[in-house]
Amino acid sequence: MRHIAVVVAMAAVALAADERVDIYSAKDLVGMNQKLAQKRKPFAAQDVARYGNHYTMLARREATGSAEVHEHEADIFVVEGGEAMIVTGGKVVNGHREKPGEIRGSSIEGGERHRLATGDIIHIPAGTPHQLLIEKGKPFTYFVIKVTGQ
């Protein structure tokens, strides 16, 4: 009986750790975006928070990035500002393993194009090639939720 009480108490502690609520206001995100813009890089990102099976970040692109495939992570993008074209599916051209579970390449062949704008949300399943195409001079900012262990 005592073991059951210990297990129940441990489960309650574990659940309490997962009950943290984080709120990021529009003002918070604007401030983070301004810091990223000051870096004056084609791509800049800031981790926001890490949780058990997912983590969040704010990303800003001022230029087209590489094609990529996350073998074990799904991406959810919430567009905070700007417009971009995203190519999904197809095959990564000149693919190479960047790190375990991640393939990068120069472009995507045979994918589908979708226009993204402020307020749009896109879910990209693990294993799906994708690439953001950014028009010169038009920064694109997006909140990313990466779901791990897919």
PDB file of C-alpha atoms in Angstrom:
ATOM      1  CA  MET A   1       0.000   0.000   0.000  1.00  0.00           C
ATOM      2  CA  ARG A   2       2.839   2.356   0.841  1.00  0.00           C
ATOM      3  CA  HIS A   3       4.383   1.810  -2.634  1.00  0.00           C
ATOM      4  CA  ILE A   4       1.129   2.885  -4.245  1.00  0.00           C
ATOM      5  CA  ALA A   5       1.135   6.102  -2.175  1.00  0.00           C
ATOM      6  CA  VAL A   6       4.727   6.819  -3.227  1.00  0.00           C
ATOM      7  CA  VAL A   7       3.902   6.194  -6.911  1.00  0.00           C
ATOM      8  CA  VAL A   8       0.812   8.429  -6.663  1.00  0.00           C
ATOM      9  CA  ALA A   9       2.867  11.180  -4.978  1.00  0.00           C
ATOM     10  CA  MET A  10       5.599  10.929  -7.638  1.00  0.00           C
ATOM     11  CA  ALA A  11       2.981  11.103 -10.395  1.00  0.00           C
ATOM     12  CA  ALA A  12       1.479  14.207  -8.786  1.00  0.00           C
ATOM     13  CA  VAL A  13       4.910  15.890  -8.693  1.00  0.00           C
ATOM     14  CA  ALA A  14       5.551  14.958 -12.336  1.00  0.00           C
ATOM     15  CA  LEU A  15       2.156  16.301 -13.377  1.00  0.00           C
ATOM     16  CA  ALA A  16       2.692  19.515 -11.429  1.00  0.00           C
ATOM     17  CA  ALA A  17       5.909  20.108 -13.379  1.00  0.00           C
ATOM     18  CA  ASP A  18       3.931  19.818 -16.622  1.00  0.00           C
ATOM     19  CA  GLU A  19       1.243  22.235 -15.478  1.00  0.00           C
ATOM     20  CA  ARG A  20       3.371  25.345 -15.972  1.00  0.00           C
ATOM     21  CA  VAL A  21       1.544  27.879 -18.095  1.00  0.00           C
ATOM     22  CA  ASP A  22       3.593  30.230 -20.261  1.00  0.00           C
ATOM     23  CA  ILE A  23       2.106  33.231 -21.986  1.00  0.00           C
ATOM     24  CA  TYR A  24       3.950  35.232 -24.633  1.00  0.00           C
ATOM     25  CA  SER A  25       2.207  38.481 -25.444  1.00  0.00           C
ATOM     26  CA  ALA A  26       2.314  40.136 -28.840  1.00  0.00           C
ATOM     27  CA  LYS A  27       4.568  42.745 -27.172  1.00  0.00           C
ATOM     28  CA  ASP A  28       6.956  39.987 -25.981  1.00  0.00           C
ATOM     29  CA  LEU A  29       7.190  38.565 -29.503  1.00  0.00           C
ATOM     30  CA  VAL A  30       7.765  42.010 -31.035  1.00  0.00           C
ATOM     31  CA  GLY A  31      10.615  42.562 -28.575  1.00  0.00           C
ATOM     32  CA  MET A  32      12.185  39.187 -29.414  1.00  0.00           C
ATOM     33  CA  ASN A  33      11.802  39.914 -33.141  1.00  0.00           C
ATOM     34  CA  GLN A  34      13.533  43.289 -32.749  1.00  0.00           C
ATOM     35  CA  LYS A  35      16.503  41.574 -31.079  1.00  0.00           C
ATOM     36  CA  LEU A  36      16.660  39.027 -33.909  1.00  0.00           C
ATOM     37  CA  ALA A  37      16.500  41.817 -36.512  1.00  0.00           C
ATOM     38  CA  GLN A  38      19.477  43.537 -34.881  1.00  0.00           C
ATOM     39  CA  LYS A  39      21.621  40.493 -35.681  1.00  0.00           C
ATOM     40  CA  ARG A  40      21.283  41.362 -39.393  1.00  0.00           C
ATOM     41  CA  LYS A  41      21.614  37.730 -40.495  1.00  0.00           C
ATOM     42  CA  PRO A  42      19.762  35.812 -43.218  1.00  0.00           C
ATOM     43  CA  PHE A  43      18.409  33.576 -40.414  1.00  0.00           C
ATOM     44  CA  ALA A  44      18.221  34.204 -36.686  1.00  0.00           C
ATOM     45  CA  ALA A  45      16.324  32.303 -34.009  1.00  0.00           C
ATOM     46  CA  GLN A  46      15.817  32.403 -30.272  1.00  0.00           C
ATOM     47  CA  ASP A  47      14.746  29.429 -28.188  1.00  0.00           C
ATOM     48  CA  VAL A  48      11.767  30.424 -26.067  1.00  0.00           C
ATOM     49  CA  ALA A  49      11.079  27.377 -23.857  1.00  0.00           C
ATOM     50  CA  ARG A  50      11.656  23.617 -23.690  1.00  0.00           C
ATOM     51  CA  TYR A  51       9.111  21.123 -22.420  1.00  0.00           C
ATOM     52  CA  GLY A  52       8.917  17.324 -22.240  1.00  0.00           C
ATOM     53  CA  ASN A  53       8.099  16.455 -25.849  1.00  0.00           C
ATOM     54  CA  HIS A  54       8.292  19.837 -27.553  1.00  0.00           C
ATOM     55  CA  TYR A  55      10.049  23.150 -27.577  1.00  0.00           C
ATOM     56  CA  THR A  56       9.353  26.619 -28.903  1.00  0.00           C
ATOM     57  CA  MET A  57      11.371  29.275 -30.657  1.00  0.00           C
ATOM     58  CA  LEU A  58      10.952  32.513 -32.558  1.00  0.00           C
ATOM     59  CA  ALA A  59      12.624  32.602 -35.969  1.00  0.00           C
ATOM     60  CA  ARG A  60      13.266  35.415 -38.428  1.00  0.00           C
ATOM     61  CA  ARG A  61      14.352  34.954 -42.030  1.00  0.00           C
ATOM     62  CA  GLU A  62      15.579  37.672 -44.322  1.00  0.00           C
ATOM     63  CA  ALA A  63      16.633  35.224 -47.051  1.00  0.00           C
ATOM     64  CA  THR A  64      15.645  31.822 -48.376  1.00  0.00           C
ATOM     65  CA  GLY A  65      16.929  29.010 -46.216  1.00  0.00           C
ATOM     66  CA  SER A  66      18.075  25.531 -47.089  1.00  0.00           C
ATOM     67  CA  ALA A  67      15.685  22.684 -47.753  1.00  0.00           C
ATOM     68  CA  GLU A  68      15.335  20.495 -44.681  1.00  0.00           C
ATOM     69  CA  VAL A  69      13.840  17.304 -43.338  1.00  0.00           C
ATOM     70  CA  HIS A  70      13.450  16.642 -39.612  1.00  0.00           C
ATOM     71  CA  GLU A  71      13.218  12.876 -39.331  1.00  0.00           C
ATOM     72  CA  HIS A  72      11.866  12.857 -35.751  1.00  0.00           C
ATOM     73  CA  GLU A  73      10.372  16.326 -35.242  1.00  0.00           C
ATOM     74  CA  ALA A  74       7.159  17.858 -36.529  1.00  0.00           C
ATOM     75  CA  ASP A  75       7.134  21.630 -37.067  1.00  0.00           C
ATOM     76  CA  ILE A  76       4.236  23.961 -36.408  1.00  0.00           C
ATOM     77  CA  PHE A  77       4.764  27.516 -37.652  1.00  0.00           C
ATOM     78  CA  VAL A  78       2.604  30.435 -36.542  1.00  0.00           C
ATOM     79  CA  VAL A  79       3.380  33.350 -38.843  1.00  0.00           C
ATOM     80  CA  GLU A  80       4.017  36.489 -36.794  1.00  0.00           C
ATOM     81  CA  GLY A  81       4.896  38.857 -39.625  1.00  0.00           C
ATOM     82  CA  GLY A  82       5.603  39.052 -43.323  1.00  0.00           C
ATOM     83  CA  GLU A  83       4.910  36.738 -46.227  1.00  0.00           C
ATOM     84  CA  ALA A  84       6.801  33.776 -47.652  1.00  0.00           C
ATOM     85  CA  MET A  85       6.368  30.828 -49.942  1.00  0.00           C
ATOM     86  CA  ILE A  86       6.907  27.399 -48.408  1.00  0.00           C
ATOM     87  CA  VAL A  87       7.631  24.313 -50.476  1.00  0.00           C
ATOM     88  CA  THR A  88       6.603  21.014 -48.855  1.00  0.00           C
ATOM     89  CA  GLY A  89       6.956  17.409 -49.954  1.00  0.00           C
ATOM     90  CA  GLY A  90       8.979  16.319 -52.948  1.00  0.00           C
ATOM     91  CA  LYS A  91      12.655  15.432 -52.676  1.00  0.00           C
ATOM     92  CA  VAL A  92      15.574  17.344 -51.149  1.00  0.00           C
ATOM     93  CA  VAL A  93      18.203  18.195 -53.789  1.00  0.00           C
ATOM     94  CA  ASN A  94      21.866  17.687 -52.758  1.00  0.00           C
ATOM     95  CA  GLY A  95      20.748  16.335 -49.382  1.00  0.00           C
ATOM     96  CA  HIS A  96      23.276  15.694 -46.646  1.00  0.00           C
ATOM     97  CA  ARG A  97      22.967  14.826 -42.969  1.00  0.00           C
ATOM     98  CA  GLU A  98      23.486  18.044 -41.010  1.00  0.00           C
ATOM     99  CA  LYS A  99      23.194  16.302 -37.635  1.00  0.00           C
ATOM    100  CA  PRO A 100      21.436  13.174 -36.362  1.00  0.00           C
ATOM    101  CA  GLY A 101      17.808  13.231 -37.506  1.00  0.00           C
ATOM    102  CA  GLU A 102      18.225  16.241 -39.803  1.00  0.00           C
ATOM    103  CA  ILE A 103      18.844  16.392 -43.534  1.00  0.00           C
ATOM    104  CA  ARG A 104      19.617  19.665 -45.347  1.00  0.00           C
ATOM    105  CA  GLY A 105      19.898  20.442 -49.044  1.00  0.00           C
ATOM    106  CA  SER A 106      19.947  23.211 -51.629  1.00  0.00           C
ATOM    107  CA  SER A 107      16.310  23.023 -52.760  1.00  0.00           C
ATOM    108  CA  ILE A 108      13.269  20.785 -53.176  1.00  0.00           C
ATOM    109  CA  GLU A 109      12.320  19.050 -56.386  1.00  0.00           C
ATOM    110  CA  GLY A 110       8.669  18.198 -57.022  1.00  0.00           C
ATOM    111  CA  GLY A 111       7.222  19.797 -53.894  1.00  0.00           C
ATOM    112  CA  GLU A 112       4.020  21.789 -53.443  1.00  0.00           C
ATOM    113  CA  ARG A 113       4.119  25.579 -52.969  1.00  0.00           C
ATOM    114  CA  HIS A 114       1.984  27.368 -50.394  1.00  0.00           C
ATOM    115  CA  ARG A 115       1.859  31.098 -49.624  1.00  0.00           C
ATOM    116  CA  LEU A 116       2.126  31.994 -45.931  1.00  0.00           C
ATOM    117  CA  ALA A 117       1.145  35.356 -44.416  1.00  0.00           C
ATOM    118  CA  THR A 118       0.714  36.906 -40.973  1.00  0.00           C
ATOM    119  CA  GLY A 119      -1.676  34.857 -38.851  1.00  0.00           C
ATOM    120  CA  ASP A 120      -1.324  31.641 -40.883  1.00  0.00           C
ATOM    121  CA  ILE A 121      -0.433  28.362 -39.183  1.00  0.00           C
ATOM    122  CA  ILE A 122       1.176  25.370 -40.886  1.00  0.00           C
ATOM    123  CA  HIS A 123       1.851  21.878 -39.516  1.00  0.00           C
ATOM    124  CA  ILE A 124       4.737  20.006 -41.154  1.00  0.00           C
ATOM    125  CA  PRO A 125       4.879  16.321 -40.138  1.00  0.00           C
ATOM    126  CA  ALA A 126       8.197  14.678 -39.279  1.00  0.00           C
ATOM    127  CA  GLY A 127       9.904  13.336 -42.396  1.00  0.00           C
ATOM    128  CA  THR A 128       8.381  15.963 -44.718  1.00  0.00           C
ATOM    129  CA  PRO A 129      10.840  18.009 -46.801  1.00  0.00           C
ATOM    130  CA  HIS A 130      10.236  21.756 -46.518  1.00  0.00           C
ATOM    131  CA  GLN A 131      11.870  25.034 -47.481  1.00  0.00           C
ATOM    132  CA  LEU A 132      10.900  28.651 -46.882  1.00  0.00           C
ATOM    133  CA  LEU A 133      11.405  30.944 -49.872  1.00  0.00           C
ATOM    134  CA  ILE A 134      11.839  34.561 -48.818  1.00  0.00           C
ATOM    135  CA  GLU A 135      11.520  37.535 -51.148  1.00  0.00           C
ATOM    136  CA  LYS A 136      14.534  39.857 -50.891  1.00  0.00           C
ATOM    137  CA  GLY A 137      13.917  42.792 -48.571  1.00  0.00           C
ATOM    138  CA  LYS A 138      10.804  41.253 -46.986  1.00  0.00           C
ATOM    139  CA  PRO A 139      11.609  39.691 -43.576  1.00  0.00           C
ATOM    140  CA  PHE A 140       9.486  36.784 -42.378  1.00  0.00           C
ATOM    141  CA  THR A 141       8.993  36.065 -38.663  1.00  0.00           C
ATOM    142  CA  TYR A 142       7.386  32.931 -37.266  1.00  0.00           C
ATOM    143  CA  PHE A 143       6.819  31.248 -33.912  1.00  0.00           C
ATOM    144  CA  VAL A 144       7.891  27.603 -34.101  1.00  0.00           C
ATOM    145  CA  ILE A 145       6.630  24.671 -32.045  1.00  0.00           C
ATOM    146  CA  LYS A 146       8.852  21.632 -32.580  1.00  0.00           C
ATOM    147  CA  VAL A 147       7.239  18.390 -31.468  1.00  0.00           C
ATOM    148  CA  THR A 148       9.919  15.785 -30.747  1.00  0.00           C
ATOM    149  CA  GLY A 149       9.880  12.006 -30.720  1.00  0.00           C
ATOM    150  CA  GLN A 150       7.784  11.542 -33.857  1.00  0.00           C
TER     151      GLN A 150
END
